[in-house]
């Protein structure tokens, strides 16, 4: 997978920025938050193809929110070597937003790469009821990650194939 490498320090700084932004938006609005980024293992977190996939997920998310009349109160987007991210404060039920994001993640051909977290007004992250499947073998993704069943190179190759299958 080609692209600029993100180092551990970059990823830690990104995580801190994300947590601070989530807290700021939660304090400012007291509403549902959506934190959208991509599930990309390894040091390359974005490139032209991944950014296109991210944009397709963002379009689908916006259509879904618009379709139910959810109001986006504020949003911030980042496109850095640590990956593509979108944070939204939304005036809509967290449970209903979670249902929308799960449907996108499960039905879109690229959905396995989408990471659409939903955080309630109370600051609690809503969890999915079923585990995600591994891109390579179809088992529970968390189990494969814990067991380090697949190399980063294997996962990146699977992502490259998925992106290519979708014309990206």
mmCIF file of C-alpha atoms in Angstrom:
data_model
loop_
_atom_site.group_PDB
_atom_site.id
_atom_site.type_symbol
_atom_site.label_atom_id
_atom_site.label_comp_id
_atom_site.label_asym_id
_atom_site.label_seq_id
_atom_site.Cartn_x
_atom_site.Cartn_y
_atom_site.Cartn_z
ATOM 1 C CA UNK A 1 0.000 0.000 0.000
ATOM 2 C CA UNK A 2 1.463 3.308 -1.028
ATOM 3 C CA UNK A 3 1.222 6.549 0.906
ATOM 4 C CA UNK A 4 2.893 8.588 3.600
ATOM 5 C CA UNK A 5 3.708 6.704 6.779
ATOM 6 C CA UNK A 6 2.159 7.793 10.086
ATOM 7 C CA UNK A 7 4.404 7.183 13.080
ATOM 8 C CA UNK A 8 3.235 6.168 16.550
ATOM 9 C CA UNK A 9 3.696 9.728 17.848
ATOM 10 C CA UNK A 10 1.488 11.018 15.020
ATOM 11 C CA UNK A 11 -1.224 8.493 15.862
ATOM 12 C CA UNK A 12 -1.121 9.323 19.576
ATOM 13 C CA UNK A 13 -1.380 13.062 18.855
ATOM 14 C CA UNK A 14 -4.303 12.356 16.505
ATOM 15 C CA UNK A 15 -6.066 10.311 19.193
ATOM 16 C CA UNK A 16 -5.605 13.145 21.733
ATOM 17 C CA UNK A 17 -6.938 15.723 19.247
ATOM 18 C CA UNK A 18 -9.974 13.521 18.530
ATOM 19 C CA UNK A 19 -10.749 13.048 22.239
ATOM 20 C CA UNK A 20 -10.413 16.790 22.910
ATOM 21 C CA UNK A 21 -12.654 17.660 19.965
ATOM 22 C CA UNK A 22 -15.259 15.130 21.083
ATOM 23 C CA UNK A 23 -15.261 16.636 24.556
ATOM 24 C CA UNK A 24 -15.492 20.202 23.180
ATOM 25 C CA UNK A 25 -18.432 19.339 20.924
ATOM 26 C CA UNK A 26 -20.166 17.391 23.679
ATOM 27 C CA UNK A 27 -19.839 20.326 26.085
ATOM 28 C CA UNK A 28 -20.891 22.859 23.447
ATOM 29 C CA UNK A 29 -23.984 21.019 22.163
ATOM 30 C CA UNK A 30 -24.834 18.163 24.535
ATOM 31 C CA UNK A 31 -25.994 16.175 21.497
ATOM 32 C CA UNK A 32 -25.071 13.057 19.535
ATOM 33 C CA UNK A 33 -21.574 12.921 18.035
ATOM 34 C CA UNK A 34 -20.414 10.956 15.014
ATOM 35 C CA UNK A 35 -16.726 10.183 14.658
ATOM 36 C CA UNK A 36 -16.021 8.785 11.197
ATOM 37 C CA UNK A 37 -12.648 7.492 10.042
ATOM 38 C CA UNK A 38 -11.312 4.479 8.172
ATOM 39 C CA UNK A 39 -10.166 1.044 9.435
ATOM 40 C CA UNK A 40 -6.740 0.887 7.818
ATOM 41 C CA UNK A 41 -4.044 -1.244 9.499
ATOM 42 C CA UNK A 42 -0.364 -0.439 9.210
ATOM 43 C CA UNK A 43 1.637 2.763 8.862
ATOM 44 C CA UNK A 44 -0.114 4.020 5.695
ATOM 45 C CA UNK A 45 -3.473 5.378 6.843
ATOM 46 C CA UNK A 46 -4.550 7.227 3.695
ATOM 47 C CA UNK A 47 -3.823 7.666 0.024
ATOM 48 C CA UNK A 48 -5.837 8.710 -3.038
ATOM 49 C CA UNK A 49 -7.891 5.488 -3.129
ATOM 50 C CA UNK A 50 -8.597 5.459 0.622
ATOM 51 C CA UNK A 51 -9.564 9.138 0.494
ATOM 52 C CA UNK A 52 -12.062 8.382 -2.316
ATOM 53 C CA UNK A 53 -13.543 5.540 -0.258
ATOM 54 C CA UNK A 54 -13.774 7.887 2.730
ATOM 55 C CA UNK A 55 -15.609 10.456 0.589
ATOM 56 C CA UNK A 56 -18.093 7.812 -0.597
ATOM 57 C CA UNK A 57 -18.799 6.852 3.023
ATOM 58 C CA UNK A 58 -19.203 10.507 3.957
ATOM 59 C CA UNK A 59 -21.702 11.032 1.115
ATOM 60 C CA UNK A 60 -23.707 8.024 2.235
ATOM 61 C CA UNK A 61 -23.654 9.210 5.859
ATOM 62 C CA UNK A 62 -24.867 12.690 4.860
ATOM 63 C CA UNK A 63 -27.663 11.198 2.712
ATOM 64 C CA UNK A 64 -28.779 8.975 5.592
ATOM 65 C CA UNK A 65 -28.789 11.858 8.077
ATOM 66 C CA UNK A 66 -30.640 14.106 5.633
ATOM 67 C CA UNK A 67 -33.139 11.324 4.960
ATOM 68 C CA UNK A 68 -34.244 11.252 8.587
ATOM 69 C CA UNK A 69 -34.099 15.015 9.101
ATOM 70 C CA UNK A 70 -31.072 14.995 11.398
ATOM 71 C CA UNK A 71 -29.514 18.429 11.783
ATOM 72 C CA UNK A 72 -25.714 18.713 11.648
ATOM 73 C CA UNK A 73 -24.866 21.381 14.215
ATOM 74 C CA UNK A 74 -21.118 21.489 13.605
ATOM 75 C CA UNK A 75 -18.522 19.413 11.823
ATOM 76 C CA UNK A 76 -14.750 19.235 11.527
ATOM 77 C CA UNK A 77 -12.816 17.264 8.914
ATOM 78 C CA UNK A 78 -9.148 16.289 8.878
ATOM 79 C CA UNK A 79 -7.199 14.787 5.998
ATOM 80 C CA UNK A 80 -3.737 14.070 7.332
ATOM 81 C CA UNK A 81 -1.198 11.247 7.162
ATOM 82 C CA UNK A 82 -2.871 9.781 10.264
ATOM 83 C CA UNK A 83 -5.978 9.202 8.167
ATOM 84 C CA UNK A 84 -9.155 10.886 7.053
ATOM 85 C CA UNK A 85 -11.558 11.889 9.817
ATOM 86 C CA UNK A 86 -14.899 13.610 10.156
ATOM 87 C CA UNK A 87 -16.464 14.636 13.461
ATOM 88 C CA UNK A 88 -20.081 15.817 13.581
ATOM 89 C CA UNK A 89 -22.355 17.094 16.313
ATOM 90 C CA UNK A 90 -25.887 16.040 15.316
ATOM 91 C CA UNK A 91 -29.278 16.936 16.708
ATOM 92 C CA UNK A 92 -30.839 13.474 16.526
ATOM 93 C CA UNK A 93 -31.244 10.393 18.690
ATOM 94 C CA UNK A 94 -27.938 8.566 19.231
ATOM 95 C CA UNK A 95 -29.641 5.170 18.976
ATOM 96 C CA UNK A 96 -31.198 6.061 15.641
ATOM 97 C CA UNK A 97 -27.917 7.489 14.320
ATOM 98 C CA UNK A 98 -26.178 4.263 15.378
ATOM 99 C CA UNK A 99 -28.739 2.279 13.386
ATOM 100 C CA UNK A 100 -28.014 4.435 10.339
ATOM 101 C CA UNK A 101 -24.233 4.054 10.641
ATOM 102 C CA UNK A 102 -24.469 0.290 11.189
ATOM 103 C CA UNK A 103 -26.585 -0.045 8.063
ATOM 104 C CA UNK A 104 -23.956 1.863 6.064
ATOM 105 C CA UNK A 105 -21.095 -0.209 7.489
ATOM 106 C CA UNK A 106 -22.925 -3.468 6.811
ATOM 107 C CA UNK A 107 -24.525 -2.802 3.414
ATOM 108 C CA UNK A 108 -21.954 -0.707 1.558
ATOM 109 C CA UNK A 109 -19.340 -2.772 -0.313
ATOM 110 C CA UNK A 110 -16.671 -0.558 1.303
ATOM 111 C CA UNK A 111 -18.448 -0.524 4.663
ATOM 112 C CA UNK A 112 -15.938 -2.873 6.303
ATOM 113 C CA UNK A 113 -13.380 -0.055 5.965
ATOM 114 C CA UNK A 114 -15.692 2.555 7.506
ATOM 115 C CA UNK A 115 -15.438 3.239 11.223
ATOM 116 C CA UNK A 116 -18.486 5.299 12.180
ATOM 117 C CA UNK A 117 -18.568 5.667 15.941
ATOM 118 C CA UNK A 118 -21.603 7.212 17.613
ATOM 119 C CA UNK A 119 -21.306 8.904 21.001
ATOM 120 C CA UNK A 120 -24.384 9.820 22.999
ATOM 121 C CA UNK A 121 -24.973 13.149 24.704
ATOM 122 C CA UNK A 122 -23.792 11.496 27.930
ATOM 123 C CA UNK A 123 -20.377 10.806 26.360
ATOM 124 C CA UNK A 124 -20.985 7.049 26.110
ATOM 125 C CA UNK A 125 -19.936 5.339 22.873
ATOM 126 C CA UNK A 126 -22.698 3.131 21.484
ATOM 127 C CA UNK A 127 -21.545 -0.392 20.697
ATOM 128 C CA UNK A 128 -22.532 -2.666 17.874
ATOM 129 C CA UNK A 129 -24.425 -5.786 18.860
ATOM 130 C CA UNK A 130 -22.573 -8.105 16.459
ATOM 131 C CA UNK A 131 -18.848 -8.320 15.859
ATOM 132 C CA UNK A 132 -17.350 -7.252 12.569
ATOM 133 C CA UNK A 133 -15.959 -9.893 10.243
ATOM 134 C CA UNK A 134 -12.303 -10.145 9.287
ATOM 135 C CA UNK A 135 -11.537 -8.845 5.790
ATOM 136 C CA UNK A 136 -9.432 -11.900 5.045
ATOM 137 C CA UNK A 137 -10.996 -14.973 6.619
ATOM 138 C CA UNK A 138 -14.480 -13.886 7.719
ATOM 139 C CA UNK A 139 -13.938 -14.772 11.381
ATOM 140 C CA UNK A 140 -14.517 -12.268 14.154
ATOM 141 C CA UNK A 141 -12.167 -9.344 13.343
ATOM 142 C CA UNK A 142 -11.281 -8.678 17.007
ATOM 143 C CA UNK A 143 -10.276 -12.323 17.438
ATOM 144 C CA UNK A 144 -8.004 -12.199 14.379
ATOM 145 C CA UNK A 145 -6.439 -8.946 15.569
ATOM 146 C CA UNK A 146 -5.783 -10.293 19.074
ATOM 147 C CA UNK A 147 -4.254 -13.490 17.709
ATOM 148 C CA UNK A 148 -2.340 -11.567 15.014
ATOM 149 C CA UNK A 149 -3.673 -14.148 12.601
ATOM 150 C CA UNK A 150 -2.874 -12.031 9.513
ATOM 151 C CA UNK A 151 0.100 -9.811 8.709
ATOM 152 C CA UNK A 152 -0.274 -6.109 8.005
ATOM 153 C CA UNK A 153 0.835 -6.825 4.427
ATOM 154 C CA UNK A 154 -1.970 -9.395 4.024
ATOM 155 C CA UNK A 155 -4.553 -6.963 5.400
ATOM 156 C CA UNK A 156 -3.289 -4.141 3.186
ATOM 157 C CA UNK A 157 -3.440 -6.432 0.132
ATOM 158 C CA UNK A 158 -7.051 -7.309 1.007
ATOM 159 C CA UNK A 159 -7.883 -3.606 1.312
ATOM 160 C CA UNK A 160 -6.169 -2.843 -2.005
ATOM 161 C CA UNK A 161 -8.246 -5.616 -3.667
ATOM 162 C CA UNK A 162 -11.477 -4.302 -2.128
ATOM 163 C CA UNK A 163 -10.720 -0.762 -3.294
ATOM 164 C CA UNK A 164 -9.849 -2.003 -6.789
ATOM 165 C CA UNK A 165 -13.079 -4.049 -6.958
ATOM 166 C CA UNK A 166 -14.971 -0.821 -6.297
ATOM 167 C CA UNK A 167 -13.074 1.028 -9.051
ATOM 168 C CA UNK A 168 -10.950 3.120 -6.722
#
